[in-house]
Amino acid sequence: MHFVSSLRYAPAILVGRAVRVLARWRKPGGGSAIPGVVVNRIAPGFLATTLNGFPLGLVIVTGSSGKSTTTKMLVAVLRAHGLNVFTNQSTANISQGLTSALLERVNLSGRIAGDVAVLEMDEGHGALIAESLTPRVVALTNVMVDQIDRFHDSEMVAALLAKIAARATETVVLNADDRYLADLGSSLDATVRVARYGVTAAVLGQYPRGLGYADTAANRLPAGTGLQLTRVVGRDADVQFPTGDRSIRLPARGIHYAVDAVTALSTAQATLGESFSPSVACASLSAMPAVFGRGEVVTVRGKTIEFVLVQNPSSFQLNVDSLEAGTEQILMIIGSDVRDPSYFWPVDTSGLGHVLIASGLKAHDIALQLAYDNVAVERIEPDVPTALDAFLALPDPVSGVKTIIFSADGMRRTRAHLGLVSNAEDPE
Amino acid sequence: MTATSLGRPFTVVSLLPRLLDTNGDAGNARVLAQRMRWSGHDAQVVDVHSRADLPGQVDAVSIGSGTDAALLPARDGLRTLVEELRVWSNNGVPILAVGTGWELLSWGVDLADGSVVEGLGLVAGHAVPRATRATDDIIVASKYGRLIGFENHARDYVGAEASPLGRVVHGTGNGDQATGPQIEGLTMGEVFCTHLHGPVLARNPGLADHLLLAAFSRHGLEYSRGALAVSVDATAQAARNQVAVRLGQSAEYPNAGNEKPRR
Ligand SMILES: [Zn+2]
């Protein structure tokens, strides 16, 4: 174990904290990456030294999709095992945001009270800062054709993930159903253990369009060689452990949440080793509150609403496909985060049938796509508060619940307008 | 007496959509078929993965863009259709090729490592590596109206100077030439090649309707925009205007520019 106990970083930490107070003062309630910028400038080794110094090491979760949910699940499982976990929320610039987050918890000797650090990393920024990090465990979720204005090719994403995986000192946890990750696993240094997880052929067979991976591996994981998802129906899923099958209740409906859960379980097992308990792990997963915006059902102004967050074309398609048939009241909010309207164009939205309002900065673009998919759009209202008020004012639907499908920007605007607070795990 | 119907569904083929649909450009086939239906005619999209899938009659062709990993398999796939492509382009069947799909119709693609992927040689010019990827909104002044789309390409295109699709108003287009006008795309008869990826025909119905005019007139049929298309095109115009205004250009209004096929 290596504790960081020098006062090397004390001046930088103090400056960073002062800047943080000033930044908050200027913009009440707003978190800011500025203190991180300042500390990274005056003490560039602070981030790596602190992150590498946890007794049970550093765990990195990365991949195209599902890393945020997987990270939250993993943190819940580790906490249920009694660990004090330091974790981050995803930010655009991970090193500055992380440094700011660390500043809140660090003492002047540069140490943080905690047993283990669990970090969600964007594949691009992660590959940039990974060189200075020595994670014990790296978990890889998948390679999806995603964020096309930043990473055009799956090969490029796979190469970035390989760079992060190469930093693992003990275990790389990976999705064996993803062909890029399966290949990556067989090319890793022999000193690193590879923990594979996946779904059964029967589960895969339930999804004729596949699970959204850029390329699906030809073969499923042989039984007994890793954690396997053996069944998923609505919010219920079964996972096969070496000691037998266990059931879990997912925080939201959908195959991708079930796969995220198996990723989290497999990563927890790699992190905890002998101390890992399948029963504790499954109980803590099942007890998780629904993640905001990810299939959560809330009551606002006396109306029941289901939120559906779409973050990439694959999750968009899976969400459209798993929407309750006959959902008659749908509001779609696509915001400024979707810069290129082509982004969602590969998705077949025809299953939606009928959308009441298209909203957000990209309201016209999404309405255009829906029109060509034969989805009737009753109203286009780019202003999100106006659209939300009109949608909520309508009487309850006869079939299905009021459903709001949004991009991350649409979610933020919805949350702000409806005065909804997020989960404690997501304090952004 | 002029014909009012084709007597069979109009058939739009989408070539190699498994390999060439990175940005959903294969959806342009769907756009053409929908606009045919909205104008009161039966239409179908046929996905062509190999020669065996080719329908007996072809009225329009869409070729999308793929990743570089798919360049060779896509080229080999298109090569098996080279005779048909030649016949279609000679007979005035409208063909839209986007990004990689366009590059593969050219003389060839120069890769950054110095190797060359030989193209089908159907259109003049070839693709050459760029220093940095061009990723941005793009605005093009063309005789089919002001085209607005999104480009994302790691290669320039050299050799389209004689017959470009239009002039670049914002963005990169065929490349950063030090001299001469900035141009985008390539046209040859009814073959249209462009870097504007994704839903280029949905966003720019002026170009879509030009392709449809070509497809209809081959059969002596008149194309007129359906009522539903008129309202959908207003949505497209609002989407285009939003980009234009953000980039410091003026907005357009109905019956100006794009909304009429030609002025
Ligand atoms: Zn491209």
XYZ file of C-alpha atoms and ligand atoms in Angstrom:
692
model
C 0.000 0.000 0.000
C 1.241 3.452 -0.745
C -0.154 6.422 1.042
C 0.703 9.873 -0.161
C 1.887 11.735 2.880
C 4.139 14.551 1.759
C 3.086 18.178 1.928
C 4.337 18.687 -1.628
C 0.934 19.642 -2.908
C -0.249 21.711 0.078
C 0.269 25.114 -1.592
C -1.504 23.997 -4.760
C -4.380 22.530 -2.760
C -4.820 25.751 -0.807
C -4.774 27.865 -3.970
C -7.229 25.486 -5.627
C -9.624 25.738 -2.699
C -9.436 29.529 -2.686
C -10.222 29.599 -6.400
C -13.106 27.202 -5.819
C -14.631 29.535 -3.237
C -14.267 32.466 -5.630
C -15.760 30.501 -8.517
C -18.790 29.534 -6.398
C -19.159 33.093 -5.249
C -19.326 34.344 -8.815
C -21.751 31.638 -9.926
C -23.801 30.429 -6.963
C -24.489 26.701 -6.989
C -22.402 26.147 -10.073
C -19.697 23.525 -9.964
C -16.607 24.683 -11.792
C -13.594 23.145 -13.416
C -11.584 26.342 -12.919
C -9.948 25.291 -9.600
C -8.808 22.135 -11.394
C -7.255 24.192 -14.172
C -5.337 26.240 -11.602
C -4.043 23.248 -9.627
C -3.131 21.276 -12.741
C -1.099 24.306 -13.816
C 0.825 24.805 -10.555
C 1.143 21.128 -9.504
C 0.770 18.876 -12.527
C 1.468 15.636 -10.620
C -1.307 16.143 -8.072
C -4.051 14.252 -9.904
C -2.055 11.115 -10.704
C -0.323 10.907 -7.317
C -3.595 11.198 -5.440
C -5.536 8.776 -7.655
C -2.800 6.156 -7.562
C -2.621 6.363 -3.751
C -5.794 4.558 -2.633
C -5.236 1.370 -0.557
C -7.378 -0.807 -2.869
C -6.196 1.115 -5.895
C -7.962 2.757 -8.794
C -10.731 1.253 -10.940
C -11.450 2.810 -14.341
C -14.720 2.251 -16.231
C -14.620 3.210 -19.901
C -16.194 2.403 -23.276
C -18.569 3.979 -25.778
C -21.781 3.548 -23.864
C -23.119 2.537 -20.457
C -20.094 3.709 -18.482
C -22.061 6.148 -16.364
C -24.687 3.607 -15.288
C -22.036 0.907 -14.800
C -19.959 3.229 -12.600
C -22.951 4.049 -10.395
C -23.811 0.344 -10.083
C -20.227 -0.592 -9.262
C -19.998 2.113 -6.590
C -23.247 0.856 -5.010
C -21.955 -2.731 -4.939
C -18.576 -1.746 -3.467
C -20.231 0.442 -0.817
C -22.536 -2.438 0.103
C -19.375 -4.444 0.801
C -18.365 -1.768 3.311
C -15.843 0.129 1.208
C -15.388 3.884 1.350
C -15.418 4.792 -2.371
C -14.164 7.948 -4.059
C -15.918 8.445 -7.416
C -16.425 11.114 -10.049
C -19.241 12.339 -12.173
C -18.560 12.519 -15.825
C -17.398 15.925 -17.017
C -16.301 17.185 -20.369
C -12.708 17.653 -19.269
C -11.971 14.773 -16.955
C -8.614 15.910 -15.573
C -9.805 19.390 -14.588
C -13.158 18.177 -13.281
C -11.486 15.380 -11.332
C -8.923 17.666 -9.793
C -11.746 19.948 -8.677
C -13.620 16.976 -7.180
C -10.493 15.725 -5.423
C -9.891 19.182 -3.938
C -13.172 18.895 -2.068
C -12.039 15.760 -0.244
C -8.268 15.920 -0.018
C -6.344 16.861 3.121
C -3.265 19.060 2.948
C -0.925 16.075 2.731
C -2.611 15.219 -0.571
C -4.414 12.161 0.773
C -8.069 11.292 0.536
C -9.931 9.238 3.073
C -11.145 6.231 1.116
C -10.406 2.608 0.269
C -10.744 2.707 -3.486
C -11.298 5.163 -6.338
C -13.782 4.345 -9.117
C -13.593 6.611 -12.148
C -15.765 6.846 -15.204
C -13.626 7.903 -18.159
C -14.491 9.146 -21.576
C -12.430 7.136 -24.091
C -10.832 10.256 -25.588
C -9.814 12.150 -22.458
C -9.199 8.860 -20.638
C -6.563 7.831 -23.161
C -4.896 11.229 -22.661
C -4.598 11.049 -18.874
C -4.243 7.252 -18.547
C -0.498 7.414 -19.169
C 0.067 8.871 -15.723
C -2.291 6.432 -13.954
C -1.778 2.895 -12.676
C -5.297 1.439 -12.307
C -5.612 -1.972 -10.657
C -8.714 -2.770 -12.680
C -9.932 -1.402 -16.027
C -13.498 -2.262 -17.134
C -14.450 -1.931 -20.826
C -18.157 -1.713 -21.673
C -18.383 -1.746 -25.488
C -17.440 -0.103 -28.774
C -20.422 1.569 -30.390
C -20.517 3.836 -33.406
C -20.942 6.919 -31.335
C -20.162 10.616 -31.214
C -19.493 10.686 -34.903
C -18.183 14.214 -34.933
C -15.335 13.216 -32.605
C -14.496 9.591 -33.300
C -15.340 8.480 -36.755
C -14.148 4.923 -36.734
C -14.701 2.019 -34.389
C -11.025 1.158 -34.887
C -10.081 4.511 -33.436
C -12.313 4.013 -30.379
C -10.922 0.490 -29.879
C -7.363 1.860 -30.063
C -8.145 4.489 -27.400
C -9.649 1.804 -25.143
C -6.608 -0.427 -25.691
C -4.402 2.438 -24.528
C -6.363 2.716 -21.274
C -6.534 -1.084 -20.815
C -2.750 -1.314 -21.230
C -2.379 0.649 -17.965
C -4.116 -2.040 -15.851
C -1.799 -3.627 -13.308
C -4.069 -6.527 -12.328
C -7.291 -7.140 -14.279
C -9.024 -5.991 -17.450
C -12.765 -6.678 -17.296
C -14.370 -6.800 -20.728
C -17.525 -7.495 -22.678
C -16.833 -10.716 -24.603
C -19.813 -10.146 -26.930
C -18.152 -7.064 -28.388
C -15.823 -8.218 -31.158
C -13.446 -5.255 -30.768
C -13.109 -5.871 -27.018
C -12.798 -9.639 -27.446
C -9.885 -9.021 -29.852
C -8.397 -6.454 -27.483
C -8.517 -9.042 -24.669
C -6.530 -11.599 -26.602
C -3.788 -9.077 -27.424
C -3.162 -7.924 -23.822
C 0.086 -8.555 -21.968
C 0.061 -12.023 -20.358
C 0.814 -10.556 -16.913
C -2.669 -9.011 -16.811
C -5.713 -11.142 -15.983
C -8.709 -10.817 -18.335
C -12.170 -11.200 -16.769
C -14.794 -11.724 -19.475
C -18.562 -11.332 -19.194
C -21.383 -11.622 -21.693
C -24.910 -12.711 -22.525
C -26.159 -16.157 -23.554
C -27.117 -16.979 -27.145
C -30.756 -17.121 -26.008
C -30.621 -13.571 -24.623
C -28.893 -12.253 -27.743
C -31.546 -14.000 -29.842
C -34.234 -11.811 -28.243
C -32.731 -8.766 -30.028
C -32.762 -9.203 -33.807
C -30.994 -5.846 -34.276
C -28.223 -6.915 -31.872
C -27.123 -5.048 -28.759
C -25.759 -1.990 -30.554
C -22.091 -2.958 -30.665
C -20.129 -1.810 -33.711
C -19.382 -5.491 -34.299
C -20.746 -8.457 -32.351
C -18.341 -11.323 -31.560
C -19.132 -14.513 -33.489
C -19.357 -16.696 -30.377
C -20.887 -16.335 -26.927
C -18.833 -16.833 -23.787
C -18.567 -20.569 -22.956
C -20.606 -21.278 -19.788
C -18.538 -21.068 -16.622
C -15.774 -18.842 -18.068
C -17.201 -15.563 -16.780
C -20.348 -13.895 -15.474
C -23.191 -14.352 -17.890
C -26.587 -12.736 -18.346
C -28.949 -15.703 -18.758
C -32.342 -13.995 -18.805
C -33.832 -10.512 -19.067
C -37.520 -9.671 -18.957
C -38.538 -6.072 -18.268
C -36.671 -4.974 -15.154
C -35.830 -8.531 -14.053
C -32.607 -10.275 -14.975
C -30.740 -13.460 -14.043
C -26.972 -13.629 -13.792
C -24.950 -16.835 -13.679
C -22.161 -16.786 -11.061
C -19.689 -19.651 -10.533
C -21.793 -20.476 -7.463
C -25.117 -20.518 -9.319
C -27.790 -18.241 -10.785
C -29.083 -15.132 -9.030
C -31.881 -12.720 -9.896
C -31.601 -8.945 -9.900
C -34.073 -6.098 -10.266
C -32.710 -3.469 -12.650
C -32.978 0.287 -12.014
C -34.595 0.635 -15.459
C -36.098 -1.538 -18.169
C -33.847 -2.513 -21.059
C -31.194 -5.000 -22.119
C -28.431 -2.361 -21.925
C -29.066 -1.852 -18.193
C -28.867 -5.615 -17.681
C -25.511 -5.716 -19.489
C -24.324 -2.705 -17.435
C -25.257 -4.638 -14.278
C -23.206 -7.662 -15.371
C -20.280 -5.338 -16.165
C -20.542 -3.807 -12.683
C -20.789 -7.238 -11.001
C -17.800 -8.574 -12.910
C -15.761 -5.460 -12.073
C -16.746 -5.627 -8.393
C -15.635 -9.263 -8.338
C -12.256 -8.293 -9.837
C -11.855 -5.432 -7.352
C -12.909 -7.314 -4.216
C -11.417 -10.751 -4.998
C -12.187 -13.217 -2.198
C -14.331 -10.663 -0.342
C -16.856 -10.451 -3.195
C -20.285 -11.751 -2.217
C -22.796 -12.410 -5.020
C -25.724 -12.107 -2.621
C -24.575 -8.756 -1.184
C -23.814 -7.526 -4.704
C -27.182 -8.524 -6.187
C -29.113 -7.172 -3.220
C -27.377 -3.782 -3.479
C -27.965 -3.575 -7.240
C -31.636 -4.414 -6.830
C -31.995 -1.716 -4.172
C -30.643 1.053 -6.418
C -33.059 3.880 -7.133
C -33.890 4.385 -10.788
C -31.199 6.519 -12.368
C -32.528 9.938 -13.291
C -33.539 10.145 -16.892
C -32.842 6.498 -17.551
C -36.275 4.943 -17.516
C -37.200 6.622 -14.255
C -40.879 7.095 -13.533
C -41.662 10.281 -11.597
C -44.741 12.225 -10.591
C -44.715 15.920 -11.503
C -47.706 18.265 -11.080
C -49.814 15.206 -10.338
C -48.866 13.519 -13.629
C -46.898 10.304 -13.999
C -44.039 10.615 -16.477
C -41.445 8.162 -17.704
C -38.086 9.647 -18.682
C -35.995 8.010 -21.386
C -32.466 9.301 -22.000
C -30.887 8.657 -25.394
C -27.150 9.172 -25.536
C -26.187 7.539 -28.829
C -27.853 5.903 -31.829
C -27.663 2.427 -30.286
C -29.332 3.382 -27.032
C -31.884 5.402 -28.996
C -32.788 2.317 -31.087
C -32.957 0.024 -28.047
C -35.149 2.543 -26.219
C -37.520 2.924 -29.176
C -37.713 -0.863 -29.511
C -38.409 -1.410 -25.807
C -41.031 1.318 -25.407
C -44.384 -0.003 -24.178
C -46.571 -0.662 -27.239
C -49.319 1.919 -27.702
C -47.605 4.709 -25.776
C -49.778 7.578 -26.967
C -48.182 10.647 -25.348
C -44.572 11.184 -26.324
C -42.528 14.362 -26.017
C -39.127 14.313 -27.648
C -36.456 16.855 -26.641
C -33.241 16.847 -28.650
C -30.858 19.600 -27.616
C -27.681 21.400 -28.511
C -25.577 18.374 -27.482
C -26.536 16.676 -30.754
C -24.473 18.851 -33.050
C -24.771 16.773 -36.193
C -28.374 15.862 -37.064
C -27.058 12.765 -38.867
C -26.285 11.406 -35.426
C -29.670 9.755 -34.920
C -30.518 9.276 -38.591
C -29.529 5.558 -38.655
C -32.182 4.911 -35.989
C -35.505 3.538 -37.224
C -38.013 5.597 -35.243
C -41.107 4.261 -37.048
C -42.039 2.196 -33.952
C -42.979 5.408 -32.131
C -46.006 5.863 -34.399
C -47.014 9.239 -33.071
C -45.155 12.031 -31.255
C -47.110 14.873 -29.649
C -44.314 17.450 -29.497
C -40.779 17.673 -30.847
C -38.721 20.124 -28.790
C -35.214 21.365 -28.050
C -32.690 23.206 -30.183
C -32.813 20.335 -32.717
C -36.622 20.109 -32.715
C -36.868 20.644 -36.465
C -34.164 18.117 -37.256
C -35.706 15.354 -35.156
C -39.182 16.211 -36.510
C -37.785 15.840 -40.026
C -36.428 12.387 -39.250
C -39.709 11.326 -37.623
C -41.695 12.553 -40.659
C -39.629 10.411 -43.041
C -40.168 7.432 -40.696
C -43.959 7.924 -40.975
C -44.200 9.121 -37.381
C -46.852 11.820 -37.085
C -45.543 14.874 -35.216
C -48.357 17.102 -33.947
C -46.335 20.113 -32.896
C -42.808 21.461 -33.145
C -41.922 23.681 -30.186
C -38.190 24.379 -29.853
C -38.655 26.134 -26.493
C -38.346 23.380 -23.871
C -40.269 25.035 -20.972
C -43.210 25.832 -23.298
C -43.221 22.250 -24.609
C -43.038 20.760 -21.098
C -45.887 22.914 -19.787
C -48.110 22.036 -22.752
C -47.274 18.334 -22.435
C -47.944 18.212 -18.701
C -51.201 20.132 -19.028
C -52.720 17.389 -21.201
C -54.988 14.890 -19.432
C -53.476 11.501 -18.622
C -53.192 9.209 -21.641
C -55.626 6.329 -22.091
C -52.792 3.917 -22.864
C -49.225 3.985 -21.580
C -47.713 6.770 -19.471
C -46.584 10.212 -20.547
C -43.129 9.549 -21.968
C -40.365 12.090 -22.434
C -37.474 10.992 -24.627
C -34.531 13.381 -24.357
C -30.874 13.899 -25.134
C -28.576 14.867 -22.232
C -29.125 18.571 -22.931
C -32.897 18.009 -23.071
C -32.651 16.206 -19.726
C -30.815 19.124 -18.105
C -33.389 21.625 -19.348
C -36.255 19.379 -18.248
C -34.733 18.908 -14.812
C -34.209 22.652 -14.411
C -37.692 23.641 -15.567
C -39.534 21.033 -13.498
C -37.364 21.711 -10.436
C -36.397 18.057 -10.165
C -33.419 17.161 -8.046
C -31.282 14.316 -9.215
C -30.122 11.232 -7.373
C -27.565 11.737 -4.611
C -25.126 9.750 -6.748
C -25.325 12.371 -9.450
C -24.819 15.689 -7.686
C -24.062 17.663 -10.834
C -51.923 11.238 -73.876
C -49.259 11.393 -71.239
C -48.833 8.584 -68.734
C -49.899 9.262 -65.153
C -48.576 6.127 -63.546
C -45.624 3.789 -63.913
C -47.740 0.657 -63.569
C -45.274 -0.733 -61.019
C -43.718 0.715 -57.852
C -40.813 3.108 -58.312
C -37.714 1.283 -57.089
C -34.908 3.012 -55.219
C -31.865 0.838 -54.524
C -29.585 1.362 -51.554
C -26.172 -0.114 -52.357
C -24.282 -2.014 -49.614
C -26.141 -0.415 -46.692
C -24.431 -2.753 -44.197
C -21.033 -1.318 -45.146
C -22.026 2.178 -46.223
C -24.343 3.718 -43.645
C -22.080 5.250 -41.017
C -24.023 8.484 -40.800
C -27.350 7.085 -41.849
C -26.730 8.187 -45.455
C -28.445 5.012 -46.664
C -31.571 6.784 -45.392
C -31.458 8.980 -48.491
C -33.037 6.046 -50.340
C -35.919 6.195 -47.864
C -36.226 9.951 -48.441
C -36.580 9.481 -52.214
C -39.128 6.678 -51.799
C -41.196 8.692 -49.292
C -41.292 11.727 -51.559
C -42.397 9.465 -54.449
C -45.232 8.147 -52.247
C -46.137 11.662 -51.121
C -46.450 12.633 -54.800
C -49.006 9.860 -55.227
C -46.929 6.962 -56.573
C -46.051 3.539 -55.222
C -42.411 3.235 -54.238
C -40.091 0.739 -52.601
C -36.528 0.674 -51.295
C -34.458 -2.405 -52.138
C -31.286 -2.990 -50.110
C -28.627 -4.454 -52.381
C -25.891 -6.344 -50.523
C -24.845 -8.375 -53.571
C -25.800 -8.818 -57.238
C -28.395 -11.387 -56.228
C -30.446 -8.640 -54.564
C -30.689 -6.465 -57.698
C -34.285 -5.783 -58.743
C -35.316 -5.926 -62.418
C -35.972 -2.189 -62.659
C -34.009 0.567 -60.946
C -35.299 4.148 -60.802
C -32.833 5.788 -58.396
C -29.657 4.767 -56.539
C -28.290 5.746 -53.129
C -24.743 4.978 -51.964
C -23.788 6.001 -48.422
C -20.532 6.522 -46.589
C -18.602 3.978 -44.517
C -15.597 3.694 -42.254
C -12.096 3.283 -43.630
C -12.082 -0.286 -42.329
C -14.895 -0.966 -44.808
C -13.159 0.680 -47.795
C -11.851 -2.536 -49.375
C -14.908 -4.738 -48.838
C -17.158 -1.877 -50.031
C -14.982 -1.330 -53.127
C -15.034 -5.057 -53.914
C -18.799 -5.120 -53.431
C -19.353 -2.111 -55.700
C -17.024 -3.614 -58.337
C -19.415 -6.524 -58.833
C -22.043 -3.891 -59.775
C -19.811 -1.744 -61.980
C -21.590 -2.657 -65.249
C -24.990 -1.776 -63.800
C -23.630 1.498 -62.391
C -22.275 2.372 -65.833
C -25.601 1.580 -67.518
C -27.602 3.519 -64.933
C -25.429 6.606 -65.171
C -25.482 6.496 -69.009
C -29.274 6.149 -68.992
C -29.866 9.080 -66.658
C -30.917 7.065 -63.611
C -30.234 9.468 -60.704
C -27.434 8.313 -58.402
C -26.495 9.934 -55.082
C -23.099 8.969 -53.605
C -21.955 10.313 -50.235
C -18.467 10.431 -48.699
C -16.679 7.088 -49.001
C -19.324 5.910 -51.464
C -18.370 8.801 -53.762
C -14.632 8.205 -53.266
C -15.048 4.583 -54.371
C -16.745 5.669 -57.625
C -13.679 7.812 -58.416
C -10.273 6.824 -59.799
C -9.162 5.917 -56.305
C -8.475 6.755 -52.694
C -4.976 7.741 -51.527
C -4.530 6.621 -47.931
C -2.400 8.363 -45.312
C 0.071 5.433 -45.252
C 0.877 5.972 -48.932
C -1.135 3.059 -50.264
C -3.961 3.487 -52.777
C -7.376 1.859 -52.949
C -8.255 1.740 -56.617
C -11.772 3.024 -57.300
C -14.330 2.077 -59.957
C -13.303 4.942 -62.248
C -16.887 6.038 -62.964
C -16.349 9.700 -62.080
C -13.303 11.939 -62.562
C -10.861 12.708 -59.768
C -9.605 11.020 -56.641
C -9.440 11.395 -52.864
C -6.264 12.518 -51.067
C -5.479 12.670 -47.318
C -6.103 15.905 -45.396
C -3.879 17.176 -42.599
C -6.834 17.320 -40.201
C -10.331 15.860 -40.355
C -12.958 18.308 -41.650
C -15.881 18.126 -39.222
C -18.400 20.947 -39.341
C -21.636 22.302 -40.679
C -21.280 23.072 -44.369
C -23.191 25.527 -46.541
C -23.044 25.247 -50.333
C -24.512 27.580 -52.936
C -25.817 25.371 -55.763
C -28.297 25.538 -58.593
C -30.510 23.206 -56.542
C -30.741 25.873 -53.843
C -28.605 26.623 -50.812
C -27.540 23.217 -49.480
C -26.884 22.916 -45.768
C -25.489 19.794 -44.169
C -22.751 18.285 -42.075
C -19.375 17.083 -43.314
C -16.940 14.721 -41.609
C -14.084 13.532 -43.776
C -10.360 12.890 -43.493
C -9.706 13.295 -47.224
C -9.981 16.058 -49.798
C -11.215 15.460 -53.317
C -9.155 16.515 -56.320
C -10.413 16.600 -59.900
C -14.028 17.765 -59.531
C -13.170 21.318 -60.599
C -14.923 20.990 -63.979
C -18.328 20.094 -62.550
C -18.753 20.682 -58.830
C -22.095 20.410 -57.047
C -21.679 23.956 -55.787
C -19.563 26.656 -54.181
C -18.631 26.445 -50.483
C -20.084 29.324 -48.450
C -19.077 27.853 -45.093
C -17.020 24.742 -44.384
C -14.387 22.748 -46.237
C -15.995 20.822 -49.087
C -13.583 19.279 -51.550
C -10.573 20.834 -49.867
C -8.466 23.771 -48.824
C -7.126 24.932 -52.125
C -4.858 27.922 -51.841
C -6.153 29.317 -55.097
C -9.437 29.290 -56.953
C -12.960 29.058 -55.650
C -13.805 26.669 -52.827
C -16.026 23.974 -54.266
C -18.023 21.048 -52.950
C -19.085 17.799 -54.542
C -19.182 16.555 -58.088
C -21.889 16.107 -60.681
C -21.850 14.082 -63.873
C -25.173 13.903 -65.705
C -27.570 12.697 -63.022
C -24.787 11.371 -60.780
C -24.458 13.525 -57.652
C -21.526 13.139 -55.278
C -21.148 15.032 -51.996
C -19.492 15.224 -48.593
C -22.818 16.296 -47.039
C -23.559 13.179 -45.056
C -26.609 11.791 -43.311
C -30.016 13.154 -44.301
C -28.775 15.452 -47.076
C -31.872 14.885 -49.240
C -34.314 15.333 -46.334
C -32.699 18.577 -45.282
C -32.328 19.814 -48.864
C -35.499 18.828 -50.725
C -34.474 21.031 -53.679
C -31.759 18.498 -54.483
C -34.067 15.547 -53.727
C -36.691 16.882 -56.115
C -34.122 17.355 -58.856
C -33.256 13.630 -58.563
C -36.959 12.788 -58.590
C -37.582 14.928 -61.698
C -34.857 12.943 -63.434
C -36.314 9.602 -62.282
C -39.845 10.560 -63.390
C -38.976 12.181 -66.706
C -37.217 9.007 -67.884
C -40.707 7.494 -67.976
C -42.445 10.548 -69.391
C -44.055 11.171 -66.016
C -44.425 14.524 -64.359
C -43.208 14.898 -60.786
C -45.063 17.232 -58.481
C -44.340 17.680 -54.811
C -47.038 16.122 -52.603
C -48.963 18.075 -49.965
C -47.221 16.266 -47.104
C -43.849 17.069 -48.672
C -44.735 20.762 -48.608
C -45.196 20.742 -44.835
C -42.187 18.473 -44.214
C -40.077 20.777 -46.393
C -41.070 23.719 -44.201
C -39.602 21.803 -41.252
C -36.427 21.178 -43.267
C -36.212 24.871 -44.079
C -36.502 25.795 -40.402
C -33.700 23.343 -39.592
C -31.515 24.813 -42.348
C -32.262 28.389 -41.340
C -31.188 27.671 -37.784
C -27.744 26.585 -39.007
C -27.518 29.441 -41.517
C -28.322 32.134 -38.967
C -25.898 30.648 -36.425
C -23.189 30.857 -39.082
C -23.966 34.464 -39.948
C -26.003 33.832 -43.112
C -29.496 35.075 -43.822
C -32.566 32.919 -43.358
C -34.636 31.813 -46.358
C -38.398 31.974 -46.623
C -40.948 29.799 -48.432
C -40.934 30.171 -52.214
C -37.395 31.526 -52.184
C -34.473 29.383 -53.258
C -34.941 25.727 -52.384
C -38.685 25.565 -52.248
C -39.022 25.800 -56.021
C -37.147 23.261 -58.096
C -35.580 25.920 -60.353
C -36.061 29.644 -60.835
Zn -16.764 9.954 -43.195
